[in-house]
Amino acid sequence: MFSGWIDAAYQSNNGATDSEDAYYVEAMPVVLTYGPAYIGYYFEADTWAVNTMDNKDSEKVGFEHNYRQQLRIGGNLYSGEKLNVGLEYRWQFDTDTEYDMDYRNKVGYDEVDTNHIFVLSVAYDVTENFNINGYYQYEMRDYDRKGDNNSAKDDNYYGEFCIGWNYKF
């Protein structure tokens, strides 16, 4: 079965000295599901909208956009009456970060060139209306240097843990 989704937002930073207003969109416009498994194309974009920066010495001055594209493969590892466990692999094959020319001529910047991400998710239905859920995300990052002749920062690893809940009214 084919499906897809999209989320779009406008981020306003009132009186901000460290960020600019931005348009944001993320989507999986094409998802193919077969049984408990799926494969899909994902993209995310963050684009400068209005310059609200007061501090011209900030590292974020001049940001114009950040795009990334991923191939996502995942599925349910276990589905029980109350407990669900899922695993997802995300291959980030394209990233593009751009700054305006004034910023690029002053300093170079690092961007993620390739990223391999694994996400283990768990959801437990406490009642029919109340659910506790969480995930652990592990990223293996490979950086590429843009804008100058300095070497890129060392590849690194990143882990993220989140726990939350859903309640249906």
mmCIF file with all atom_site columns, C-alpha atoms in Angstrom:
data_model
loop_
_atom_site.group_PDB
_atom_site.id
_atom_site.type_symbol
_atom_site.label_atom_id
_atom_site.label_alt_id
_atom_site.label_comp_id
_atom_site.label_asym_id
_atom_site.label_entity_id
_atom_site.label_seq_id
_atom_site.pdbx_PDB_ins_code
_atom_site.Cartn_x
_atom_site.Cartn_y
_atom_site.Cartn_z
_atom_site.occupancy
_atom_site.B_iso_or_equiv
_atom_site.pdbx_formal_charge
_atom_site.auth_seq_id
_atom_site.auth_comp_id
_atom_site.auth_asym_id
_atom_site.auth_atom_id
_atom_site.pdbx_PDB_model_num
ATOM 1   C CA . MET A 1 1   ? 0.000  0.000  0.000  1.00 0.00 ? 1   MET A CA 1
ATOM 2   C CA . PHE A 1 2   ? 1.178  3.512  -0.775 1.00 0.00 ? 2   PHE A CA 1
ATOM 3   C CA . SER A 1 3   ? 0.831  6.407  1.663  1.00 0.00 ? 3   SER A CA 1
ATOM 4   C CA . GLY A 1 4   ? 2.586  9.610  2.701  1.00 0.00 ? 4   GLY A CA 1
ATOM 5   C CA . TRP A 1 5   ? 2.488  12.614 5.015  1.00 0.00 ? 5   TRP A CA 1
ATOM 6   C CA . ILE A 1 6   ? 3.712  16.218 5.297  1.00 0.00 ? 6   ILE A CA 1
ATOM 7   C CA . ASP A 1 7   ? 4.202  18.715 8.164  1.00 0.00 ? 7   ASP A CA 1
ATOM 8   C CA . ALA A 1 8   ? 4.808  22.419 7.527  1.00 0.00 ? 8   ALA A CA 1
ATOM 9   C CA . ALA A 1 9   ? 5.419  25.285 9.960  1.00 0.00 ? 9   ALA A CA 1
ATOM 10  C CA . TYR A 1 10  ? 6.593  28.853 10.322 1.00 0.00 ? 10  TYR A CA 1
ATOM 11  C CA . GLN A 1 11  ? 9.031  29.478 13.176 1.00 0.00 ? 11  GLN A CA 1
ATOM 12  C CA . SER A 1 12  ? 8.938  32.985 14.616 1.00 0.00 ? 12  SER A CA 1
ATOM 13  C CA . ASN A 1 13  ? 11.727 34.183 16.916 1.00 0.00 ? 13  ASN A CA 1
ATOM 14  C CA . ASN A 1 14  ? 10.562 37.380 18.597 1.00 0.00 ? 14  ASN A CA 1
ATOM 15  C CA . GLY A 1 15  ? 13.499 39.507 19.670 1.00 0.00 ? 15  GLY A CA 1
ATOM 16  C CA . ALA A 1 16  ? 15.851 36.647 18.999 1.00 0.00 ? 16  ALA A CA 1
ATOM 17  C CA . THR A 1 17  ? 19.567 37.220 18.996 1.00 0.00 ? 17  THR A CA 1
ATOM 18  C CA . ASP A 1 18  ? 20.567 33.688 18.034 1.00 0.00 ? 18  ASP A CA 1
ATOM 19  C CA . SER A 1 19  ? 18.100 32.584 15.343 1.00 0.00 ? 19  SER A CA 1
ATOM 20  C CA . GLU A 1 20  ? 16.232 33.842 12.328 1.00 0.00 ? 20  GLU A CA 1
ATOM 21  C CA . ASP A 1 21  ? 12.581 33.313 11.458 1.00 0.00 ? 21  ASP A CA 1
ATOM 22  C CA . ALA A 1 22  ? 12.196 30.310 9.194  1.00 0.00 ? 22  ALA A CA 1
ATOM 23  C CA . TYR A 1 23  ? 9.861  28.177 7.150  1.00 0.00 ? 23  TYR A CA 1
ATOM 24  C CA . TYR A 1 24  ? 10.105 24.496 7.994  1.00 0.00 ? 24  TYR A CA 1
ATOM 25  C CA . VAL A 1 25  ? 8.763  21.438 6.195  1.00 0.00 ? 25  VAL A CA 1
ATOM 26  C CA . GLU A 1 26  ? 9.305  17.721 6.602  1.00 0.00 ? 26  GLU A CA 1
ATOM 27  C CA . ALA A 1 27  ? 7.575  14.968 4.676  1.00 0.00 ? 27  ALA A CA 1
ATOM 28  C CA . MET A 1 28  ? 7.524  11.368 3.604  1.00 0.00 ? 28  MET A CA 1
ATOM 29  C CA . PRO A 1 29  ? 5.586  11.860 0.369  1.00 0.00 ? 29  PRO A CA 1
ATOM 30  C CA . VAL A 1 30  ? 6.059  8.262  -0.761 1.00 0.00 ? 30  VAL A CA 1
ATOM 31  C CA . VAL A 1 31  ? 5.836  5.293  1.614  1.00 0.00 ? 31  VAL A CA 1
ATOM 32  C CA . LEU A 1 32  ? 5.408  1.726  0.430  1.00 0.00 ? 32  LEU A CA 1
ATOM 33  C CA . THR A 1 33  ? 4.084  -0.643 3.098  1.00 0.00 ? 33  THR A CA 1
ATOM 34  C CA . TYR A 1 34  ? 4.018  -4.420 2.826  1.00 0.00 ? 34  TYR A CA 1
ATOM 35  C CA . GLY A 1 35  ? 2.842  -6.290 5.901  1.00 0.00 ? 35  GLY A CA 1
ATOM 36  C CA . PRO A 1 36  ? 4.701  -4.947 8.956  1.00 0.00 ? 36  PRO A CA 1
ATOM 37  C CA . ALA A 1 37  ? 7.546  -3.418 6.887  1.00 0.00 ? 37  ALA A CA 1
ATOM 38  C CA . TYR A 1 38  ? 7.829  -0.129 5.007  1.00 0.00 ? 38  TYR A CA 1
ATOM 39  C CA . ILE A 1 39  ? 10.249 1.817  2.848  1.00 0.00 ? 39  ILE A CA 1
ATOM 40  C CA . GLY A 1 40  ? 9.943  5.515  2.113  1.00 0.00 ? 40  GLY A CA 1
ATOM 41  C CA . TYR A 1 41  ? 11.580 8.701  0.910  1.00 0.00 ? 41  TYR A CA 1
ATOM 42  C CA . TYR A 1 42  ? 11.932 11.505 3.509  1.00 0.00 ? 42  TYR A CA 1
ATOM 43  C CA . PHE A 1 43  ? 12.976 15.130 3.150  1.00 0.00 ? 43  PHE A CA 1
ATOM 44  C CA . GLU A 1 44  ? 13.323 18.035 5.529  1.00 0.00 ? 44  GLU A CA 1
ATOM 45  C CA . ALA A 1 45  ? 13.901 21.711 4.741  1.00 0.00 ? 45  ALA A CA 1
ATOM 46  C CA . ASP A 1 46  ? 14.563 24.722 6.951  1.00 0.00 ? 46  ASP A CA 1
ATOM 47  C CA . THR A 1 47  ? 14.695 28.015 5.029  1.00 0.00 ? 47  THR A CA 1
ATOM 48  C CA . TRP A 1 48  ? 15.508 31.503 6.240  1.00 0.00 ? 48  TRP A CA 1
ATOM 49  C CA . ALA A 1 49  ? 12.436 33.720 6.068  1.00 0.00 ? 49  ALA A CA 1
ATOM 50  C CA . VAL A 1 50  ? 13.119 37.020 7.843  1.00 0.00 ? 50  VAL A CA 1
ATOM 51  C CA . ASN A 1 51  ? 16.431 38.232 9.235  1.00 0.00 ? 51  ASN A CA 1
ATOM 52  C CA . THR A 1 52  ? 15.864 38.827 12.958 1.00 0.00 ? 52  THR A CA 1
ATOM 53  C CA . MET A 1 53  ? 19.524 38.649 13.937 1.00 0.00 ? 53  MET A CA 1
ATOM 54  C CA . ASP A 1 54  ? 20.850 41.483 16.087 1.00 0.00 ? 54  ASP A CA 1
ATOM 55  C CA . ASN A 1 55  ? 24.248 39.980 16.847 1.00 0.00 ? 55  ASN A CA 1
ATOM 56  C CA . LYS A 1 56  ? 26.360 40.020 13.674 1.00 0.00 ? 56  LYS A CA 1
ATOM 57  C CA . ASP A 1 57  ? 29.144 38.057 15.431 1.00 0.00 ? 57  ASP A CA 1
ATOM 58  C CA . SER A 1 58  ? 26.929 35.024 15.976 1.00 0.00 ? 58  SER A CA 1
ATOM 59  C CA . GLU A 1 59  ? 27.881 31.738 14.275 1.00 0.00 ? 59  GLU A CA 1
ATOM 60  C CA . LYS A 1 60  ? 24.367 31.495 12.817 1.00 0.00 ? 60  LYS A CA 1
ATOM 61  C CA . VAL A 1 61  ? 24.415 34.844 11.004 1.00 0.00 ? 61  VAL A CA 1
ATOM 62  C CA . GLY A 1 62  ? 23.867 34.388 7.306  1.00 0.00 ? 62  GLY A CA 1
ATOM 63  C CA . PHE A 1 63  ? 22.070 31.047 7.418  1.00 0.00 ? 63  PHE A CA 1
ATOM 64  C CA . GLU A 1 64  ? 19.913 30.637 4.314  1.00 0.00 ? 64  GLU A CA 1
ATOM 65  C CA . HIS A 1 65  ? 18.735 27.037 4.227  1.00 0.00 ? 65  HIS A CA 1
ATOM 66  C CA . ASN A 1 66  ? 19.323 23.493 5.343  1.00 0.00 ? 66  ASN A CA 1
ATOM 67  C CA . TYR A 1 67  ? 17.968 20.526 3.380  1.00 0.00 ? 67  TYR A CA 1
ATOM 68  C CA . ARG A 1 68  ? 18.316 16.817 3.974  1.00 0.00 ? 68  ARG A CA 1
ATOM 69  C CA . GLN A 1 69  ? 17.018 13.721 2.249  1.00 0.00 ? 69  GLN A CA 1
ATOM 70  C CA . GLN A 1 70  ? 16.759 10.191 3.607  1.00 0.00 ? 70  GLN A CA 1
ATOM 71  C CA . LEU A 1 71  ? 15.728 6.717  2.634  1.00 0.00 ? 71  LEU A CA 1
ATOM 72  C CA . ARG A 1 72  ? 13.872 5.099  5.543  1.00 0.00 ? 72  ARG A CA 1
ATOM 73  C CA . ILE A 1 73  ? 13.309 1.377  6.009  1.00 0.00 ? 73  ILE A CA 1
ATOM 74  C CA . GLY A 1 74  ? 11.532 0.001  9.040  1.00 0.00 ? 74  GLY A CA 1
ATOM 75  C CA . GLY A 1 75  ? 8.860  -2.122 10.527 1.00 0.00 ? 75  GLY A CA 1
ATOM 76  C CA . ASN A 1 76  ? 7.384  -3.744 13.606 1.00 0.00 ? 76  ASN A CA 1
ATOM 77  C CA . LEU A 1 77  ? 9.649  -6.208 15.380 1.00 0.00 ? 77  LEU A CA 1
ATOM 78  C CA . TYR A 1 78  ? 6.919  -7.214 17.797 1.00 0.00 ? 78  TYR A CA 1
ATOM 79  C CA . SER A 1 79  ? 3.205  -6.460 18.045 1.00 0.00 ? 79  SER A CA 1
ATOM 80  C CA . GLY A 1 80  ? 1.315  -7.751 21.043 1.00 0.00 ? 80  GLY A CA 1
ATOM 81  C CA . GLU A 1 81  ? -1.948 -6.938 22.743 1.00 0.00 ? 81  GLU A CA 1
ATOM 82  C CA . LYS A 1 82  ? -0.424 -3.966 24.602 1.00 0.00 ? 82  LYS A CA 1
ATOM 83  C CA . LEU A 1 83  ? 3.242  -3.770 23.557 1.00 0.00 ? 83  LEU A CA 1
ATOM 84  C CA . ASN A 1 84  ? 4.655  -2.732 20.161 1.00 0.00 ? 84  ASN A CA 1
ATOM 85  C CA . VAL A 1 85  ? 8.364  -2.616 19.254 1.00 0.00 ? 85  VAL A CA 1
ATOM 86  C CA . GLY A 1 86  ? 9.678  -1.113 16.022 1.00 0.00 ? 86  GLY A CA 1
ATOM 87  C CA . LEU A 1 87  ? 13.033 -0.620 14.324 1.00 0.00 ? 87  LEU A CA 1
ATOM 88  C CA . GLU A 1 88  ? 13.913 1.890  11.619 1.00 0.00 ? 88  GLU A CA 1
ATOM 89  C CA . TYR A 1 89  ? 17.065 2.504  9.561  1.00 0.00 ? 89  TYR A CA 1
ATOM 90  C CA . ARG A 1 90  ? 17.549 5.941  8.008  1.00 0.00 ? 90  ARG A CA 1
ATOM 91  C CA . TRP A 1 91  ? 20.197 6.572  5.360  1.00 0.00 ? 91  TRP A CA 1
ATOM 92  C CA . GLN A 1 92  ? 20.730 10.309 4.977  1.00 0.00 ? 92  GLN A CA 1
ATOM 93  C CA . PHE A 1 93  ? 22.210 10.472 1.498  1.00 0.00 ? 93  PHE A CA 1
ATOM 94  C CA . ASP A 1 94  ? 21.987 14.197 0.818  1.00 0.00 ? 94  ASP A CA 1
ATOM 95  C CA . THR A 1 95  ? 22.493 17.267 2.984  1.00 0.00 ? 95  THR A CA 1
ATOM 96  C CA . ASP A 1 96  ? 22.859 20.849 1.844  1.00 0.00 ? 96  ASP A CA 1
ATOM 97  C CA . THR A 1 97  ? 23.503 23.808 4.134  1.00 0.00 ? 97  THR A CA 1
ATOM 98  C CA . GLU A 1 98  ? 23.938 27.266 2.637  1.00 0.00 ? 98  GLU A CA 1
ATOM 99  C CA . TYR A 1 99  ? 25.023 30.589 4.096  1.00 0.00 ? 99  TYR A CA 1
ATOM 100 C CA . ASP A 1 100 ? 25.054 33.987 2.427  1.00 0.00 ? 100 ASP A CA 1
ATOM 101 C CA . MET A 1 101 ? 28.254 35.105 0.718  1.00 0.00 ? 101 MET A CA 1
ATOM 102 C CA . ASP A 1 102 ? 29.298 37.535 3.499  1.00 0.00 ? 102 ASP A CA 1
ATOM 103 C CA . TYR A 1 103 ? 29.320 34.693 6.024  1.00 0.00 ? 103 TYR A CA 1
ATOM 104 C CA . ARG A 1 104 ? 30.966 32.148 3.712  1.00 0.00 ? 104 ARG A CA 1
ATOM 105 C CA . ASN A 1 105 ? 33.783 34.564 2.909  1.00 0.00 ? 105 ASN A CA 1
ATOM 106 C CA . LYS A 1 106 ? 34.527 35.022 6.646  1.00 0.00 ? 106 LYS A CA 1
ATOM 107 C CA . VAL A 1 107 ? 34.461 31.447 7.887  1.00 0.00 ? 107 VAL A CA 1
ATOM 108 C CA . GLY A 1 108 ? 33.883 27.929 6.609  1.00 0.00 ? 108 GLY A CA 1
ATOM 109 C CA . TYR A 1 109 ? 31.402 25.499 8.083  1.00 0.00 ? 109 TYR A CA 1
ATOM 110 C CA . ASP A 1 110 ? 30.851 21.779 8.563  1.00 0.00 ? 110 ASP A CA 1
ATOM 111 C CA . GLU A 1 111 ? 27.835 19.916 7.266  1.00 0.00 ? 111 GLU A CA 1
ATOM 112 C CA . VAL A 1 112 ? 26.805 16.310 7.633  1.00 0.00 ? 112 VAL A CA 1
ATOM 113 C CA . ASP A 1 113 ? 27.772 14.550 4.410  1.00 0.00 ? 113 ASP A CA 1
ATOM 114 C CA . THR A 1 114 ? 26.430 11.080 5.158  1.00 0.00 ? 114 THR A CA 1
ATOM 115 C CA . ASN A 1 115 ? 24.456 9.959  8.159  1.00 0.00 ? 115 ASN A CA 1
ATOM 116 C CA . HIS A 1 116 ? 23.344 6.466  9.180  1.00 0.00 ? 116 HIS A CA 1
ATOM 117 C CA . ILE A 1 117 ? 20.587 6.481  11.806 1.00 0.00 ? 117 ILE A CA 1
ATOM 118 C CA . PHE A 1 118 ? 18.999 3.614  13.731 1.00 0.00 ? 118 PHE A CA 1
ATOM 119 C CA . VAL A 1 119 ? 15.810 4.141  15.744 1.00 0.00 ? 119 VAL A CA 1
ATOM 120 C CA . LEU A 1 120 ? 14.389 1.600  18.191 1.00 0.00 ? 120 LEU A CA 1
ATOM 121 C CA . SER A 1 121 ? 10.857 2.515  19.300 1.00 0.00 ? 121 SER A CA 1
ATOM 122 C CA . VAL A 1 122 ? 8.567  1.058  21.961 1.00 0.00 ? 122 VAL A CA 1
ATOM 123 C CA . ALA A 1 123 ? 4.910  1.774  22.746 1.00 0.00 ? 123 ALA A CA 1
ATOM 124 C CA . TYR A 1 124 ? 2.848  0.316  25.570 1.00 0.00 ? 124 TYR A CA 1
ATOM 125 C CA . ASP A 1 125 ? -0.936 0.728  25.867 1.00 0.00 ? 125 ASP A CA 1
ATOM 126 C CA . VAL A 1 126 ? -1.666 1.280  29.549 1.00 0.00 ? 126 VAL A CA 1
ATOM 127 C CA . THR A 1 127 ? -5.392 1.653  28.857 1.00 0.00 ? 127 THR A CA 1
ATOM 128 C CA . GLU A 1 128 ? -7.482 1.996  25.723 1.00 0.00 ? 128 GLU A CA 1
ATOM 129 C CA . ASN A 1 129 ? -6.922 5.777  25.776 1.00 0.00 ? 129 ASN A CA 1
ATOM 130 C CA . PHE A 1 130 ? -3.479 6.098  27.423 1.00 0.00 ? 130 PHE A CA 1
ATOM 131 C CA . ASN A 1 131 ? -0.210 5.083  25.788 1.00 0.00 ? 131 ASN A CA 1
ATOM 132 C CA . ILE A 1 132 ? 3.414  5.391  26.977 1.00 0.00 ? 132 ILE A CA 1
ATOM 133 C CA . ASN A 1 133 ? 6.003  5.466  24.203 1.00 0.00 ? 133 ASN A CA 1
ATOM 134 C CA . GLY A 1 134 ? 9.668  6.135  23.634 1.00 0.00 ? 134 GLY A CA 1
ATOM 135 C CA . TYR A 1 135 ? 12.590 5.705  21.309 1.00 0.00 ? 135 TYR A CA 1
ATOM 136 C CA . TYR A 1 136 ? 16.355 5.505  21.230 1.00 0.00 ? 136 TYR A CA 1
ATOM 137 C CA . GLN A 1 137 ? 18.050 7.021  18.181 1.00 0.00 ? 137 GLN A CA 1
ATOM 138 C CA . TYR A 1 138 ? 21.704 6.397  17.309 1.00 0.00 ? 138 TYR A CA 1
ATOM 139 C CA . GLU A 1 139 ? 23.470 8.352  14.553 1.00 0.00 ? 139 GLU A CA 1
ATOM 140 C CA . MET A 1 140 ? 26.812 7.771  12.827 1.00 0.00 ? 140 MET A CA 1
ATOM 141 C CA . ARG A 1 141 ? 27.835 11.055 11.187 1.00 0.00 ? 141 ARG A CA 1
ATOM 142 C CA . ASP A 1 142 ? 30.387 11.770 8.467  1.00 0.00 ? 142 ASP A CA 1
ATOM 143 C CA . TYR A 1 143 ? 31.211 15.470 7.987  1.00 0.00 ? 143 TYR A CA 1
ATOM 144 C CA . ASP A 1 144 ? 32.261 17.473 4.940  1.00 0.00 ? 144 ASP A CA 1
ATOM 145 C CA . ARG A 1 145 ? 33.884 20.933 5.145  1.00 0.00 ? 145 ARG A CA 1
ATOM 146 C CA . LYS A 1 146 ? 32.569 23.825 3.020  1.00 0.00 ? 146 LYS A CA 1
ATOM 147 C CA . GLY A 1 147 ? 33.773 27.364 2.426  1.00 0.00 ? 147 GLY A CA 1
ATOM 148 C CA . ASP A 1 148 ? 37.496 27.084 3.303  1.00 0.00 ? 148 ASP A CA 1
ATOM 149 C CA . ASN A 1 149 ? 40.498 24.771 3.151  1.00 0.00 ? 149 ASN A CA 1
ATOM 150 C CA . ASN A 1 150 ? 40.359 23.581 6.772  1.00 0.00 ? 150 ASN A CA 1
ATOM 151 C CA . SER A 1 151 ? 39.766 19.915 7.437  1.00 0.00 ? 151 SER A CA 1
ATOM 152 C CA . ALA A 1 152 ? 36.295 18.748 8.425  1.00 0.00 ? 152 ALA A CA 1
ATOM 153 C CA . LYS A 1 153 ? 35.649 17.934 12.047 1.00 0.00 ? 153 LYS A CA 1
ATOM 154 C CA . ASP A 1 154 ? 36.041 14.323 13.049 1.00 0.00 ? 154 ASP A CA 1
ATOM 155 C CA . ASP A 1 155 ? 33.195 11.951 12.360 1.00 0.00 ? 155 ASP A CA 1
ATOM 156 C CA . ASN A 1 156 ? 31.136 11.433 15.458 1.00 0.00 ? 156 ASN A CA 1
ATOM 157 C CA . TYR A 1 157 ? 28.313 9.457  16.972 1.00 0.00 ? 157 TYR A CA 1
ATOM 158 C CA . TYR A 1 158 ? 25.157 10.790 18.543 1.00 0.00 ? 158 TYR A CA 1
ATOM 159 C CA . GLY A 1 159 ? 22.522 9.130  20.699 1.00 0.00 ? 159 GLY A CA 1
ATOM 160 C CA . GLU A 1 160 ? 19.109 10.437 21.683 1.00 0.00 ? 160 GLU A CA 1
ATOM 161 C CA . PHE A 1 161 ? 16.543 9.024  24.091 1.00 0.00 ? 161 PHE A CA 1
ATOM 162 C CA . CYS A 1 162 ? 12.965 10.227 24.359 1.00 0.00 ? 162 CYS A CA 1
ATOM 163 C CA . ILE A 1 163 ? 9.971  9.088  26.382 1.00 0.00 ? 163 ILE A CA 1
ATOM 164 C CA . GLY A 1 164 ? 6.434  10.434 26.172 1.00 0.00 ? 164 GLY A CA 1
ATOM 165 C CA . TRP A 1 165 ? 2.763  9.632  26.308 1.00 0.00 ? 165 TRP A CA 1
ATOM 166 C CA . ASN A 1 166 ? -0.430 9.953  24.284 1.00 0.00 ? 166 ASN A CA 1
ATOM 167 C CA . TYR A 1 167 ? -3.896 10.356 25.677 1.00 0.00 ? 167 TYR A CA 1
ATOM 168 C CA . LYS A 1 168 ? -7.014 10.126 23.492 1.00 0.00 ? 168 LYS A CA 1
ATOM 169 C CA . PHE A 1 169 ? -9.911 12.280 24.683 1.00 0.00 ? 169 PHE A CA 1
#
